[in-house]
mmCIF file of C-alpha atoms in Angstrom:
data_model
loop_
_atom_site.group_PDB
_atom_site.id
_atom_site.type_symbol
_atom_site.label_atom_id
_atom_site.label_comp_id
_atom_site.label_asym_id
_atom_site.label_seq_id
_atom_site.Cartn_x
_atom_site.Cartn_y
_atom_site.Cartn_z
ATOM 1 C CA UNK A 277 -22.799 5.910 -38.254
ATOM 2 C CA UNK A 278 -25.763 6.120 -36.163
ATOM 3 C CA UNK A 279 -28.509 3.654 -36.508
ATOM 4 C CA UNK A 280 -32.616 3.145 -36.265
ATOM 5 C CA UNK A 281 -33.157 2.947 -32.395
ATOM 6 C CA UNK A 282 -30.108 4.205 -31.166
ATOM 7 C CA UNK A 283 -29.661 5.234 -27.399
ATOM 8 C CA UNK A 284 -26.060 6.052 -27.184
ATOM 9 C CA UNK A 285 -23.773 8.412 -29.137
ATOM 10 C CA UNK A 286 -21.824 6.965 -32.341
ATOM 11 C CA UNK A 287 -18.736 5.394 -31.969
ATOM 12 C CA UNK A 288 -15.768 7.292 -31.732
ATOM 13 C CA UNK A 289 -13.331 7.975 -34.716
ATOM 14 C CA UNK A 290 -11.295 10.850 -33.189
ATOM 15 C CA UNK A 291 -9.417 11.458 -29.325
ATOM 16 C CA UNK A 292 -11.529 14.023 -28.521
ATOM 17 C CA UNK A 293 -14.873 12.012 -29.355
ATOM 18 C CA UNK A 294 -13.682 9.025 -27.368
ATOM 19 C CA UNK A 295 -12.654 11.500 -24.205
ATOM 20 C CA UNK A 296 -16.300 13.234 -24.872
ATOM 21 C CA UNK A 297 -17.819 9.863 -24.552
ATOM 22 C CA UNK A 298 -15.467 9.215 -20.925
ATOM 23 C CA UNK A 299 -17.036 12.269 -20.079
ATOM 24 C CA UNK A 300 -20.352 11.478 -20.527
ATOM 25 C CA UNK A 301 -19.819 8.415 -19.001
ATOM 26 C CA UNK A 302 -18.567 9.738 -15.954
ATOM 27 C CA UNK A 303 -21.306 12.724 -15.654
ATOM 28 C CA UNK A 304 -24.306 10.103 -16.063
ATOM 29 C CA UNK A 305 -23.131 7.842 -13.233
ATOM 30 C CA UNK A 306 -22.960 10.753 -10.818
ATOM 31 C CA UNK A 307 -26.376 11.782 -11.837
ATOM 32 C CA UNK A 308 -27.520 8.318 -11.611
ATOM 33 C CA UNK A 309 -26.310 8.017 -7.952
ATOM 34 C CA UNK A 310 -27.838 11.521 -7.156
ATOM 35 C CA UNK A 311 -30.690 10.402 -8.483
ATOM 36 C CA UNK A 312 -30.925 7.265 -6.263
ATOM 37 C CA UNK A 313 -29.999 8.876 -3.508
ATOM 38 C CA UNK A 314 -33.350 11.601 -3.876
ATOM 39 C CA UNK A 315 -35.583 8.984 -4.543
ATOM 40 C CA UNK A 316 -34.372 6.856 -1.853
ATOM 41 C CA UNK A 317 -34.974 9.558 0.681
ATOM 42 C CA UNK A 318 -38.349 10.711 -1.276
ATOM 43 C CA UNK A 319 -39.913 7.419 -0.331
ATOM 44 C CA UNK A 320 -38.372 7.018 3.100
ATOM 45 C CA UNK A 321 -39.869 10.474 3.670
ATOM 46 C CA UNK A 322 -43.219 9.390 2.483
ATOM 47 C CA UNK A 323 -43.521 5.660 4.024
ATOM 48 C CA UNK A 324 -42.542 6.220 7.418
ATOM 49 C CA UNK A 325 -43.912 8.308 9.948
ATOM 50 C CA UNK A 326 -41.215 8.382 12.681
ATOM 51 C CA UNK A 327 -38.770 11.429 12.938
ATOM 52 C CA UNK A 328 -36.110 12.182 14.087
ATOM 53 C CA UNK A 329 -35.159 15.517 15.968
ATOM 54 C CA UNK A 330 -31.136 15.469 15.184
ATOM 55 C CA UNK A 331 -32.477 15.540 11.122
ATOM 56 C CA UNK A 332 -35.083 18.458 11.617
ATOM 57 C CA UNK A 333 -32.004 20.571 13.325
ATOM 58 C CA UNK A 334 -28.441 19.941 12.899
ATOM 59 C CA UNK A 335 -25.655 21.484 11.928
ATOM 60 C CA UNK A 336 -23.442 18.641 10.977
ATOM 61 C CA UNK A 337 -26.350 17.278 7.996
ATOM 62 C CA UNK A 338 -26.417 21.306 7.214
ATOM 63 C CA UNK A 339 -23.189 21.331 6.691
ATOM 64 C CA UNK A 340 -22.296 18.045 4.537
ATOM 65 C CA UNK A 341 -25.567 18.992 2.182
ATOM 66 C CA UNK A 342 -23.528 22.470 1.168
ATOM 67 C CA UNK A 343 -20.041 20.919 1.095
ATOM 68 C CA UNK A 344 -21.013 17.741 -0.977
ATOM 69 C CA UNK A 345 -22.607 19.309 -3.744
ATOM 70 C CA UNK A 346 -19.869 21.593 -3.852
ATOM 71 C CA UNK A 347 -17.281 18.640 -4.321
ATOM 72 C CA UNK A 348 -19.731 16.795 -6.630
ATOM 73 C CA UNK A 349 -19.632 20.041 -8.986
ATOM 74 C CA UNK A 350 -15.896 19.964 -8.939
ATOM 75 C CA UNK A 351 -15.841 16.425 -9.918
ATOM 76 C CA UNK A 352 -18.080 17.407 -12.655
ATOM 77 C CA UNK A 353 -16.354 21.085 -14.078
ATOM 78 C CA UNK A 354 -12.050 19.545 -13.791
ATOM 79 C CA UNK A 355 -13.223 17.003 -16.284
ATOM 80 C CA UNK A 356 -14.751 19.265 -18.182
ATOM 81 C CA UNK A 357 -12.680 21.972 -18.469
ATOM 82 C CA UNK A 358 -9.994 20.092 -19.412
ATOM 83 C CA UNK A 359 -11.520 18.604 -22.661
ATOM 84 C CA UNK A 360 -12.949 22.142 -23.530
ATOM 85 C CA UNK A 361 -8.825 22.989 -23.645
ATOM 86 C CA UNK A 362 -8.096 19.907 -25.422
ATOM 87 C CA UNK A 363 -11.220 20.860 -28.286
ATOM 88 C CA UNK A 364 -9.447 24.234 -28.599
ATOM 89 C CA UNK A 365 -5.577 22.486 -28.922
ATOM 90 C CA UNK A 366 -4.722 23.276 -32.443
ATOM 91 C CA UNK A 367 -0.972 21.943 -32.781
ATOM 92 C CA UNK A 368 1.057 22.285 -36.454
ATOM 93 C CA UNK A 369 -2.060 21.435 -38.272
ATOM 94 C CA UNK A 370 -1.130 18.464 -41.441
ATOM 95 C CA UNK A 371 -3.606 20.020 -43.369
ATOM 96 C CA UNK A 372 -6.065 23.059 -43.577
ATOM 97 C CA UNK A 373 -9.339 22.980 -45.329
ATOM 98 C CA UNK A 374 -11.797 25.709 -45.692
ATOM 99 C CA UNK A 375 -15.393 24.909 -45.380
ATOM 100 C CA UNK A 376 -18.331 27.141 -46.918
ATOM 101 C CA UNK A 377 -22.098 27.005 -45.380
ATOM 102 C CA UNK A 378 -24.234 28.151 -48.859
ATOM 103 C CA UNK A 379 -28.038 27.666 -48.907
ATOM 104 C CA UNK A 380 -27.621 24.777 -49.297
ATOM 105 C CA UNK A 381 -24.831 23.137 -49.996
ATOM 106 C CA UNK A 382 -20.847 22.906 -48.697
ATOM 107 C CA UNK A 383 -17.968 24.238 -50.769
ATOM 108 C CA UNK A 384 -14.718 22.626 -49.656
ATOM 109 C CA UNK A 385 -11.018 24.299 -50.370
ATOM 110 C CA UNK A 386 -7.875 22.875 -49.681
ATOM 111 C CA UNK A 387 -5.757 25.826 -48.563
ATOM 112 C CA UNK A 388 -2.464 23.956 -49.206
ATOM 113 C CA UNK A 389 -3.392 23.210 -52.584
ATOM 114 C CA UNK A 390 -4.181 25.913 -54.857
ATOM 115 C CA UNK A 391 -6.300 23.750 -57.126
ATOM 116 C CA UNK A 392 -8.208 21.728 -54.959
ATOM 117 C CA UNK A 393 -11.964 23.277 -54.249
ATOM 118 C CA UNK A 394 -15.225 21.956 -54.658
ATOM 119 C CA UNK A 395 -18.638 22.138 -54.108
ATOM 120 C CA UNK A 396 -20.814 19.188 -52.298
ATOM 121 C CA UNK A 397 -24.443 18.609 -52.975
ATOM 122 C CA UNK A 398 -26.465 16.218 -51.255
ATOM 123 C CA UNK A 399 -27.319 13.313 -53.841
ATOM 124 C CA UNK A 400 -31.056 13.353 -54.438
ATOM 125 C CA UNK A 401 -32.895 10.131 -53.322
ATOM 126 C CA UNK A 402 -33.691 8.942 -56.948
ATOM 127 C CA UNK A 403 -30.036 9.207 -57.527
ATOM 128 C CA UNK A 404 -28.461 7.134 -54.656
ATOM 129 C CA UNK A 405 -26.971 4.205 -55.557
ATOM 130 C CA UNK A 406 -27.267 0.922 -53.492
ATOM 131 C CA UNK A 407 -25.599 1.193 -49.720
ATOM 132 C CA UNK A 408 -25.739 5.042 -49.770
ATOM 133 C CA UNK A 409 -27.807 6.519 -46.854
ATOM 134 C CA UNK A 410 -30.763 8.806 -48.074
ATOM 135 C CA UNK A 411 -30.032 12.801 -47.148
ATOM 136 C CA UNK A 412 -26.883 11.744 -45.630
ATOM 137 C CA UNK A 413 -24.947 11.305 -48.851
ATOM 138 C CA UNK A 414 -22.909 13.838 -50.984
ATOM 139 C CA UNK A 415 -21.165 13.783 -54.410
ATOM 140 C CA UNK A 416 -18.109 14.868 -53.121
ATOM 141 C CA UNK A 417 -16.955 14.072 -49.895
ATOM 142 C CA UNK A 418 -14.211 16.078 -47.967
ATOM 143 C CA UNK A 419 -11.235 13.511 -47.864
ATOM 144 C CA UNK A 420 -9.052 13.586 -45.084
ATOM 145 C CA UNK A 421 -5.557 11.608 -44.094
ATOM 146 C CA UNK A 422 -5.966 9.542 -40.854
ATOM 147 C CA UNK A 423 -3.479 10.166 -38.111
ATOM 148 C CA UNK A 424 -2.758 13.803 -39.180
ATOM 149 C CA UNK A 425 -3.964 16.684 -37.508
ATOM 150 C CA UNK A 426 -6.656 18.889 -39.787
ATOM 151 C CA UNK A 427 -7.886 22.017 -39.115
ATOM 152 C CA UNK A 428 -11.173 23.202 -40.966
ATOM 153 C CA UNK A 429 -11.942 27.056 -41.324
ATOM 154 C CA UNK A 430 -15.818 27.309 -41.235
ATOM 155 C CA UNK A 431 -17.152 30.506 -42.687
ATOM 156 C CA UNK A 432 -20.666 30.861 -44.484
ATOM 157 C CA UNK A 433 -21.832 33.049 -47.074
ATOM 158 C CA UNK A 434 -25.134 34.092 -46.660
ATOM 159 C CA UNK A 435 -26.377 33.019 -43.189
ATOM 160 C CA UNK A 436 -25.412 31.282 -39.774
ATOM 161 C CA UNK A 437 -24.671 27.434 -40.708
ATOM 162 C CA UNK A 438 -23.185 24.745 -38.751
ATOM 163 C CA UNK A 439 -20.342 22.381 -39.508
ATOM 164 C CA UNK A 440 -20.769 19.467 -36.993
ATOM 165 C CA UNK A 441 -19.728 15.233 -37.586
ATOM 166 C CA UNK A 442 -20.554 14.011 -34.276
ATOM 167 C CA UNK A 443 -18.095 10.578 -34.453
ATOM 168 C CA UNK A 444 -15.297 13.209 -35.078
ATOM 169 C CA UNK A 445 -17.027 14.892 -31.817
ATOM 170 C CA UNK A 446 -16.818 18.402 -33.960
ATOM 171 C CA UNK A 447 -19.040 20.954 -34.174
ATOM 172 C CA UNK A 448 -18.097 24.476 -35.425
ATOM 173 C CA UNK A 449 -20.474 27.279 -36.440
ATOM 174 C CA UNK A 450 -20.206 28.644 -39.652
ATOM 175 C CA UNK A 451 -20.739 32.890 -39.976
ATOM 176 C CA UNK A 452 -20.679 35.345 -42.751
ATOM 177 C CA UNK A 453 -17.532 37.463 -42.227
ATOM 178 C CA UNK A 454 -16.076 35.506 -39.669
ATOM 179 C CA UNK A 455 -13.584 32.706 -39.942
ATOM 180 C CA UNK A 456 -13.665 30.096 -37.100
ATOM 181 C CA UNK A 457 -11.396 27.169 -36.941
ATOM 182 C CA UNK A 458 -11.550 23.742 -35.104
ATOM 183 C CA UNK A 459 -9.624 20.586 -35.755
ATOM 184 C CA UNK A 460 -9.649 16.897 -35.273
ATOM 185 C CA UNK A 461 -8.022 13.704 -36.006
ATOM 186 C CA UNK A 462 -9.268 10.628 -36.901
ATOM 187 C CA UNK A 463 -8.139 7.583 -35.259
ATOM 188 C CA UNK A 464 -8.983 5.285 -37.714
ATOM 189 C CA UNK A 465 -10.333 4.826 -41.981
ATOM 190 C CA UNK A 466 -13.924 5.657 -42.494
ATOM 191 C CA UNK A 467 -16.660 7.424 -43.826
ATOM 192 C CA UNK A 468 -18.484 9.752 -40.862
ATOM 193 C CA UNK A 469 -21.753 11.501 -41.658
ATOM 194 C CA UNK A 470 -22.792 15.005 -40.099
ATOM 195 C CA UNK A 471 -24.931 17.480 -41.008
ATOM 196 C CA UNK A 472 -25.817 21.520 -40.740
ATOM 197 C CA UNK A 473 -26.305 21.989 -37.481
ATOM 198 C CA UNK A 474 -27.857 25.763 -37.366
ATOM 199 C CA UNK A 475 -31.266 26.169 -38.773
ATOM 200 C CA UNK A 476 -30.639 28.203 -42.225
ATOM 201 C CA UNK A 477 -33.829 28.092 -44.199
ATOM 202 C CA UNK A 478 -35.893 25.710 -46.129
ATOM 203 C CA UNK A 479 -33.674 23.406 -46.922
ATOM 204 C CA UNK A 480 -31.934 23.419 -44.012
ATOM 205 C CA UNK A 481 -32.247 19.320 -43.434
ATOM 206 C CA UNK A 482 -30.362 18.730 -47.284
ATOM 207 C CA UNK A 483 -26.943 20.079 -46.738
ATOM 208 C CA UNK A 484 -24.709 16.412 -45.005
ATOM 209 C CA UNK A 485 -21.296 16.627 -44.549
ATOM 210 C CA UNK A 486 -19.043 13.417 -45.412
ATOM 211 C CA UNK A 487 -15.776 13.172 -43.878
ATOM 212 C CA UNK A 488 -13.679 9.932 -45.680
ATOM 213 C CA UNK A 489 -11.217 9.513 -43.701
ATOM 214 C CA UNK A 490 -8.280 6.963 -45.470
ATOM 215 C CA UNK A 491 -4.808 6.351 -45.289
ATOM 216 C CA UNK A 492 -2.083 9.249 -46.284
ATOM 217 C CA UNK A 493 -0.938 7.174 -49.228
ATOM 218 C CA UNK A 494 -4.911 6.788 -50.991
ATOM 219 C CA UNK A 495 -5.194 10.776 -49.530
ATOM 220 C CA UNK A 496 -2.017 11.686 -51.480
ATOM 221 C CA UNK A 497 -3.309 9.506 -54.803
ATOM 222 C CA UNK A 498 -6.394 11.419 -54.272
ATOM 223 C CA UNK A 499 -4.837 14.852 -54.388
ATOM 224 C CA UNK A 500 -3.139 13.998 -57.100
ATOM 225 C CA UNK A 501 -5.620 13.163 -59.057
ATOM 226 C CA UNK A 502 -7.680 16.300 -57.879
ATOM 227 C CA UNK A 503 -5.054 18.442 -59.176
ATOM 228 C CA UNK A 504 -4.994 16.653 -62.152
ATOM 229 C CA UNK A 505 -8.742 16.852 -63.176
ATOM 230 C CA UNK A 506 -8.341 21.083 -62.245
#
């Protein structure tokens, strides 16, 4: 859950999230040395007034400044690629649920349930009850088992939406007559918070997404009594 003044990302609840945030890591510090490294020779370049001939015209400086970059971008797009492949892994899925961008709300449906579907309204503010976050909170939440592999078909059915929790590090857009799919897992119990992440209209800011993520025995009482109340 992200909070007032916050620099960094969330803290990560899924593998993918926590090799996004490596990533990240690993991309600022090289910008943060290129950075130096320009500014260093920015004000060397300004504050002195001695040259030297061998920098004006040389091979050997023309030569590193094309091959280092080069190697620096490498460093940069293995990483990279290799967590785009890992976002796209979708391995013998636990569980399959089908989420529905409406304006605006979510409708959730457990494909390996034939009773389990629901709709999920943001809670109006006058509503919330103590320890709920305002235009974050839902009446249903889509409940997960931790540990397991779940893959989410995102859809819409009226215009582009987004299906994006960013401490799952998912983010999935949501089109009429198309039928994407993405997956996660989360690493540990917990309630993560996302919202639509396509602009789709007015209300556009009052669709969240809840993900409670809790053990498989709670998720299977849960289902249970899901099927139960159908």
């Amino acid at each position: 859950m992200a909070y007032p003044s916050q620099l960094g990302f969330q803290d990560a609840a899924s593998p993918v999230m926590e090799e996004l945030l490596h990533f990240h890591d690993h991309a600022l510090m090289i910008v943060f040395l290129i950075s130096t490294l320009v500014l260093y020779i920015i004000v060397a370049m300004v504050s002195t007034k001695l040259t030297n001939m061998y920098l004006l015209d040389s091979q050997e400086i023309e030569i590193i400044w094309t091959i280092l970059p080069a190697i620096i971008l490498i460093l940069i797009a293995l990483p990279s690629l290799r967590i785009l492949y890992l976002m796209d892994e979708i391995n013998n899925p636990h569980l399959t649920v089908k989420a529905i961008g409406h304006q605006w709300y979510w409708s959730y449906e457990y494909t390996d349930y034939q009773e389990i579907a629901f709709d999920s309204y943001m809670v109006p503010t006058q509503d919330l009850a103590p320890g709920q976050f305002r235009l974050l909170e839902v009446d249903h939440r889509m409940v997960v088992p931790t540990e397991a592999p779940v893959r989410v078909l995102v859809t819409a059915e009226d215009v582009l939406h987004s299906w994006a929790v960013p401490a799952l590090g998912v983010k999935m857009d949501a089109v009429p007559g198309r039928l994407n799919q993405t997956a996660f897992i989360t690493s540990r119990p917990g309630v993560f918070y996302g919202q639509c992440s396509e602009i789709c209209g007015a209300n556009h800011s009052f669709m969240p997404i809840v993900v409670e993520a809790v053990p498989l025995k709670y998720f299977q009482d849960w289902s249970t009594l899901m099927l139960e109340d159908a």
